[in-house]
Amino acid sequence: MQKQFQAESRRLLDMMINSIYTHKEIFLREIISNASDAIDKLRYIALTEETEMDINGFEIILTLDKENRNLIVSDNGIGMSAEELERNLGTIAFSGSGEFAKNLENAEGASDTAEAVDIIGQFGVGFYSAFMVADKVTVITKKYGEDKAYKWESEGADGFTIEETEKASVGTDIIMHIKADGEVEDEYSQYMREYPVYKLVKKYSDYIRFPIKMLMPHPVLKEGSTEENPEFEEVFEYEVFNSMVPLWQRRKGEVSDDEYNEFYKQNFNDDTDPMSVITARVEGMVSYDAMMFIPTRIPNKFYSDDFEGGLQLYSSGVLIMENCKDLLPEHFNFVRGVVDSPDLTLNISREMLQHDRQLKLIAANLEKKIKAKLESMLKEEREKYEEFYKGFGRHLKLCALDDYGAKKEQLQDFLLFYSSTEKKLVTLAEYVERMKPDQEHIYYASGDSIEAIDRMPQTEILKDKNIEILYFTDNTDEFISDMFRKYQDKPFMSVIDGDFNLSDEKDERIDVIFQDTFEFIKEALGDKVDVVKASTKLKTHPVCLSSGEGITFEMEKYFTAVNPELGMKAKRVLELNVDHNAFLSLEKARTEDEDRAKAICEVLYNQALLIAGLPIENPSDYTDLICSFF
Ligand code: ADP
Ligand code: MG
């Protein structure tokens, strides 16, 4: 007799048939995890009651019945009675696993052993996912402790039938009649071949704790064939597909470095060993095992929008999501790994997971773990940290800049900059610790390379006084100082653009004394410079260019590279060393030979450009000008 699905079920079934899942292949994961649940239940009985059962004999067998186009998943788990068949497979509001767990809780004294039984999922839609790939599903089942076996059958939305049948042993066979291929070639037929099925088991169910077996072809020498002239025939033998014990569930001391490395490389498409492994085993409000890796090399596409970060999410050994982004904050999305929690529900949608409180708790804990690992690397394995920073430092900086520096507090201590005095990368904290007693600023200088900054005339005075300067060689660095403004209450100051009055006070009168000369220079150079003034920074060099307030030269270079049409220009302040011979020559020429004086202005200005790493406007004019002096 045809029975109708309960209304809710029918709706769900319709969704399955018209497939809301993009990955239809997960049906096998669902059916296998149901088989595993059923075995869990019977195993529980075997462990807690007096029975003759062999607790080592539990298994899940896959069969490809190619002749009839059936994919069959068989288990020797607890099975279902006729009523259970009707309830469990006809209604979604009722989840058998959920019910079972509740019974366990209520059962007296069961609480200890209850933990021993992992029951996956309050999911409720799992079984119907078979209809994504099958046009008919037959379930043949015999419940533990009963004599009769039953057959449930459905071709989808029309309903289902249940009748008595024969089955020798306890357990369940799920027989899926695989759909014919439509427009997409091999869309369904792939599930009728050994290798794709094997791959699916490996991908989604590798860590199911019971063996998943299937007959696989093996070539053997034909009887009578010789070694010189070998002939092979295919023999089918059962092969166990899954490795059964997840690495992350083993104790830390029991896993070798090699095993971690292999696991990482196999799972995350990398041929280089990871730089660091972070493991966590947490039992409490939420329980989970996590195993995370910091890659040695930047993952493919890491700095592009196509990059898919996130961790693999498992629920008791069953993969639920391959890239769960919600487990990692953006700034740590270079971390790869797995999280396995028995407390997570196998939710259908990513949206639902996003709001999952348990997931949020796990994510917060993982972030702390990663942070602690990086901190310890920074302190105790400095070289390793620098290696890490070479690849991912830029990412940390970009994240620190995100949202107007909202993550400053979280990320500032992970940033490194080259130090003029230490000749190596240092943290801001280390810089501040070394500051001179009367030093108020964190000095930095921006340029294309360490060598280029070293040569900058503006750095001379500070170096002379042995004051440490941070070298900003990455084009994001200045945005960091600009966004952060301060670190531990010490404001950043640009050696190139800032006006710093060091202890030798600048003589206020200088600007007045040389006012005429400065005006002359300004006039000679016209629009090319905005301000001309005496410098407080120069010692042996005659001239330098600073940008004063507003955007800096490094920012100008950055914006020009991004979009030249923006026309973003830094202010040009020409600073002169009034003690320098060049300035004295200019002073002299101004009274004796105005053209020569103008030429000197031009030379000084171009020199300043060159030193600042900015292009000179007309190189051939400039060389002609220089030659005119000989
Ligand atoms: P869930 O697994 O979340 O409970 P499913 O839709 O996957 O939801 O399965 C519905 C119910 O059908 C299960 O709870 C279980 O009671 C029953 N069931 C499914 N497959 C089997 C099986 N192989 N053996 C025994 N019971 C099964
Ligand atoms: Mg299920």
Tab-separated table of C-alpha atoms in Angstrom, residues 216-445:
chain	number	residue	atom	x	y	z
A	216	MET	CA	37.996	-3.542	-6.132
A	217	PRO	CA	39.662	-4.958	-9.206
A	218	HIS	CA	43.232	-6.192	-8.786
A	219	PRO	CA	45.369	-7.464	-11.618
A	220	VAL	CA	46.836	-10.950	-10.988
A	221	LEU	CA	48.916	-13.221	-13.193
A	222	LYS	CA	46.730	-15.559	-15.211
A	223	GLU	CA	47.142	-19.191	-14.388
A	224	GLY	CA	49.563	-20.785	-16.819
A	225	SER	CA	51.087	-17.497	-17.947
A	226	THR	CA	54.839	-17.188	-17.556
A	227	GLU	CA	56.979	-14.392	-16.276
A	228	GLU	CA	58.484	-13.832	-19.702
A	229	ASN	CA	55.083	-13.653	-21.218
A	230	PRO	CA	52.789	-12.462	-18.462
A	231	GLU	CA	49.053	-12.269	-18.898
A	232	PHE	CA	46.867	-10.631	-16.313
A	233	GLU	CA	43.306	-11.040	-15.273
A	234	GLU	CA	41.231	-8.910	-12.951
A	235	VAL	CA	40.276	-10.374	-9.627
A	236	PHE	CA	37.924	-8.541	-7.328
A	237	GLU	CA	38.889	-8.328	-3.692
A	238	TYR	CA	37.483	-6.354	-0.783
A	239	GLU	CA	39.462	-3.272	0.030
A	240	VAL	CA	39.026	-1.034	3.064
A	241	PHE	CA	38.834	2.542	1.841
A	242	ASN	CA	38.948	4.613	4.994
A	243	SER	CA	41.832	5.129	7.379
A	244	MET	CA	39.383	5.131	10.336
A	245	VAL	CA	41.366	7.008	12.970
A	246	PRO	CA	41.635	10.728	12.458
A	247	LEU	CA	45.103	12.017	13.139
A	248	TRP	CA	43.721	14.839	15.242
A	249	GLN	CA	42.025	12.430	17.600
A	250	ARG	CA	45.279	10.764	18.456
A	251	ARG	CA	47.262	12.023	21.399
A	252	LYS	CA	49.835	14.678	20.618
A	253	GLY	CA	52.836	12.593	21.662
A	254	GLU	CA	51.685	9.722	19.479
A	255	VAL	CA	51.868	11.644	16.239
A	256	SER	CA	55.261	12.082	14.633
A	257	ASP	CA	56.408	15.181	12.785
A	258	ASP	CA	56.416	13.136	9.603
A	259	GLU	CA	52.798	12.209	10.089
A	260	TYR	CA	51.805	15.829	10.650
A	261	ASN	CA	53.725	16.882	7.567
A	262	GLU	CA	52.266	14.158	5.379
A	263	PHE	CA	48.782	14.869	6.580
A	264	TYR	CA	49.218	18.545	5.843
A	265	LYS	CA	50.598	18.007	2.377
A	266	GLN	CA	47.951	15.477	1.391
A	267	ASN	CA	45.076	17.507	2.656
A	268	PHE	CA	46.038	21.002	1.661
A	269	ASN	CA	47.647	20.630	-1.750
A	270	ASP	CA	51.059	21.797	-0.750
A	271	ASP	CA	54.338	20.082	-1.455
A	272	THR	CA	56.260	21.895	1.266
A	273	ASP	CA	56.167	20.893	4.924
A	274	PRO	CA	54.255	23.327	7.118
A	275	MET	CA	56.199	25.779	9.218
A	276	SER	CA	54.298	25.106	12.416
A	277	VAL	CA	51.625	22.819	13.805
A	278	ILE	CA	49.052	23.986	16.334
A	279	THR	CA	46.893	21.392	18.053
A	280	ALA	CA	44.043	21.797	20.487
A	281	ARG	CA	41.930	19.356	22.403
A	282	VAL	CA	39.158	20.986	24.306
A	283	GLU	CA	36.507	19.450	26.503
A	284	GLY	CA	33.950	21.633	28.151
A	285	MET	CA	31.096	23.835	27.032
A	286	VAL	CA	31.953	22.777	23.523
A	287	SER	CA	34.286	19.910	22.866
A	288	TYR	CA	36.498	19.729	19.837
A	289	ASP	CA	39.810	18.664	18.445
A	290	ALA	CA	41.678	21.020	16.189
A	291	MET	CA	44.807	20.620	14.172
A	292	MET	CA	46.107	23.667	12.380
A	293	PHE	CA	49.120	24.441	10.255
A	294	ILE	CA	50.997	27.588	9.364
A	295	PRO	CA	52.205	27.058	5.803
A	296	THR	CA	55.809	27.718	4.915
A	297	ARG	CA	54.898	29.034	1.504
A	298	ILE	CA	52.200	31.484	0.566
A	299	PRO	CA	49.247	29.465	-0.729
A	300	ASN	CA	48.303	29.797	-4.348
A	301	LYS	CA	46.239	32.915	-5.058
A	302	PHE	CA	46.647	33.997	-1.442
A	303	TYR	CA	46.782	37.678	-2.304
A	304	SER	CA	43.887	37.460	-4.764
A	305	ASP	CA	40.136	37.603	-4.290
A	306	ASP	CA	39.810	34.001	-5.419
A	307	PHE	CA	41.566	32.708	-2.357
A	308	GLU	CA	39.406	30.381	-0.277
A	309	GLY	CA	40.520	30.427	3.326
A	310	GLY	CA	38.996	28.558	6.206
A	311	LEU	CA	39.328	25.284	8.046
A	312	GLN	CA	37.855	21.883	7.285
A	313	LEU	CA	34.980	21.254	9.618
A	314	TYR	CA	34.125	17.769	10.819
A	315	SER	CA	31.458	16.473	13.103
A	316	SER	CA	32.702	13.293	14.753
A	317	GLY	CA	34.857	12.364	11.825
A	318	VAL	CA	32.373	13.317	9.115
A	319	LEU	CA	33.372	16.200	6.898
A	320	ILE	CA	30.668	18.854	6.900
A	321	MET	CA	32.423	21.726	5.233
A	322	GLU	CA	35.654	21.988	3.342
A	323	ASN	CA	36.363	25.699	3.798
A	324	CYS	CA	34.606	26.928	6.878
A	325	LYS	CA	35.567	30.590	6.844
A	326	ASP	CA	33.756	31.389	10.058
A	327	LEU	CA	36.333	29.471	12.044
A	328	LEU	CA	39.141	31.905	11.311
A	329	PRO	CA	39.388	35.669	11.516
A	330	GLU	CA	40.403	37.293	8.238
A	331	HIS	CA	43.856	38.192	9.542
A	332	PHE	CA	44.718	34.564	10.245
A	333	ASN	CA	43.165	33.096	7.122
A	334	PHE	CA	46.508	31.729	5.966
A	335	VAL	CA	46.143	29.000	8.596
A	336	ARG	CA	45.028	25.619	7.246
A	337	GLY	CA	43.644	22.736	9.226
A	338	VAL	CA	40.740	20.769	10.596
A	339	VAL	CA	38.283	21.126	13.431
A	340	ASP	CA	36.248	18.200	14.632
A	341	SER	CA	33.478	18.645	17.143
A	342	PRO	CA	30.822	16.139	18.191
A	343	ASP	CA	28.727	19.059	19.466
A	344	LEU	CA	28.092	20.580	16.076
A	345	THR	CA	24.864	19.949	14.282
A	346	LEU	CA	25.178	18.973	10.668
A	347	ASN	CA	23.435	22.050	9.423
A	348	ILE	CA	22.259	22.287	5.907
A	349	SER	CA	23.299	25.820	5.134
A	350	ARG	CA	26.310	27.995	5.609
A	351	GLU	CA	24.085	30.800	6.802
A	352	MET	CA	22.907	28.716	9.704
A	353	LEU	CA	26.449	27.785	10.640
A	354	GLN	CA	27.422	31.403	10.685
A	355	HIS	CA	25.105	32.027	13.577
A	356	ASP	CA	26.003	28.895	15.439
A	357	ARG	CA	27.055	29.842	18.966
A	358	GLN	CA	29.256	26.834	19.400
A	359	LEU	CA	31.063	27.580	16.203
A	360	LYS	CA	31.696	31.115	17.415
A	361	LEU	CA	33.119	29.829	20.677
A	362	ILE	CA	35.432	27.485	18.826
A	363	ALA	CA	36.524	30.263	16.488
A	364	ALA	CA	37.367	32.544	19.410
A	365	ASN	CA	39.458	29.836	21.040
A	366	LEU	CA	41.278	29.027	17.836
A	367	GLU	CA	42.175	32.659	17.331
A	368	LYS	CA	43.745	32.728	20.796
A	369	LYS	CA	45.687	29.577	20.008
A	370	ILE	CA	47.069	30.967	16.765
A	371	LYS	CA	47.983	34.216	18.454
A	372	ALA	CA	49.824	32.402	21.209
A	373	LYS	CA	51.713	30.346	18.657
A	374	LEU	CA	52.828	33.407	16.722
A	375	GLU	CA	53.833	35.145	19.935
A	376	SER	CA	55.969	32.237	20.982
A	377	MET	CA	57.547	32.049	17.543
A	378	LEU	CA	58.311	35.741	17.744
A	379	LYS	CA	60.010	35.332	21.108
A	380	GLU	CA	61.628	31.944	20.858
A	381	GLU	CA	62.008	31.142	17.194
A	382	ARG	CA	62.812	34.507	15.740
A	383	GLU	CA	64.253	33.255	12.462
A	384	LYS	CA	61.224	31.143	11.828
A	385	TYR	CA	58.973	34.079	12.589
A	386	GLU	CA	60.886	36.255	10.150
A	387	GLU	CA	60.504	33.580	7.515
A	388	PHE	CA	56.789	33.549	8.233
A	389	TYR	CA	56.693	37.320	8.118
A	390	LYS	CA	58.332	37.401	4.724
A	391	GLY	CA	55.314	35.609	3.303
A	392	PHE	CA	52.441	36.780	5.449
A	393	GLY	CA	53.637	40.056	6.945
A	394	ARG	CA	52.061	42.029	4.170
A	395	HIS	CA	48.757	40.302	4.822
A	396	LEU	CA	48.929	41.186	8.534
A	397	LYS	CA	49.643	44.800	7.631
A	398	LEU	CA	46.762	44.983	5.183
A	399	CYS	CA	44.446	43.548	7.841
A	400	ALA	CA	45.766	46.007	10.423
A	401	LEU	CA	44.788	48.786	8.015
A	402	ASP	CA	41.325	47.383	7.342
A	403	ASP	CA	38.351	49.210	8.770
A	404	TYR	CA	40.393	52.277	9.595
A	405	GLY	CA	42.755	50.369	11.804
A	406	ALA	CA	40.084	48.599	13.865
A	407	LYS	CA	42.441	45.693	14.412
A	408	LYS	CA	45.399	47.788	15.478
A	409	GLU	CA	45.458	46.456	19.026
A	410	GLN	CA	45.260	42.864	17.877
A	411	LEU	CA	47.893	43.026	15.199
A	412	GLN	CA	50.393	45.790	15.969
A	413	ASP	CA	52.704	43.554	17.947
A	414	PHE	CA	53.065	41.106	15.094
A	415	LEU	CA	54.544	43.655	12.708
A	416	LEU	CA	58.238	43.928	11.977
A	417	PHE	CA	60.334	46.743	10.555
A	418	TYR	CA	64.011	47.011	9.750
A	419	SER	CA	65.991	48.904	12.346
A	420	SER	CA	68.876	51.244	11.477
A	421	THR	CA	70.744	50.447	14.677
A	422	GLU	CA	69.993	46.748	15.072
A	423	LYS	CA	70.428	46.026	11.347
A	424	LYS	CA	67.567	43.533	11.456
A	425	LEU	CA	63.788	43.346	11.746
A	426	VAL	CA	62.375	44.509	15.063
A	427	THR	CA	58.953	44.946	16.623
A	428	LEU	CA	57.514	48.271	17.688
A	429	ALA	CA	57.674	47.139	21.315
A	430	GLU	CA	61.385	46.443	20.977
A	431	TYR	CA	61.911	49.867	19.427
A	432	VAL	CA	60.071	51.655	22.206
A	433	GLU	CA	62.038	49.782	24.829
A	434	ARG	CA	65.282	51.075	23.346
A	435	MET	CA	64.159	54.692	22.975
A	436	LYS	CA	66.408	57.357	24.494
A	437	PRO	CA	65.101	58.867	27.754
A	438	ASP	CA	64.174	62.155	26.123
A	439	GLN	CA	63.045	60.698	22.801
A	440	GLU	CA	59.415	61.412	22.095
A	441	HIS	CA	58.882	59.948	18.676
A	442	ILE	CA	59.189	56.719	16.829
A	443	TYR	CA	61.292	57.747	13.856
A	444	TYR	CA	60.828	56.118	10.517
A	445	ALA	CA	62.119	56.677	7.004
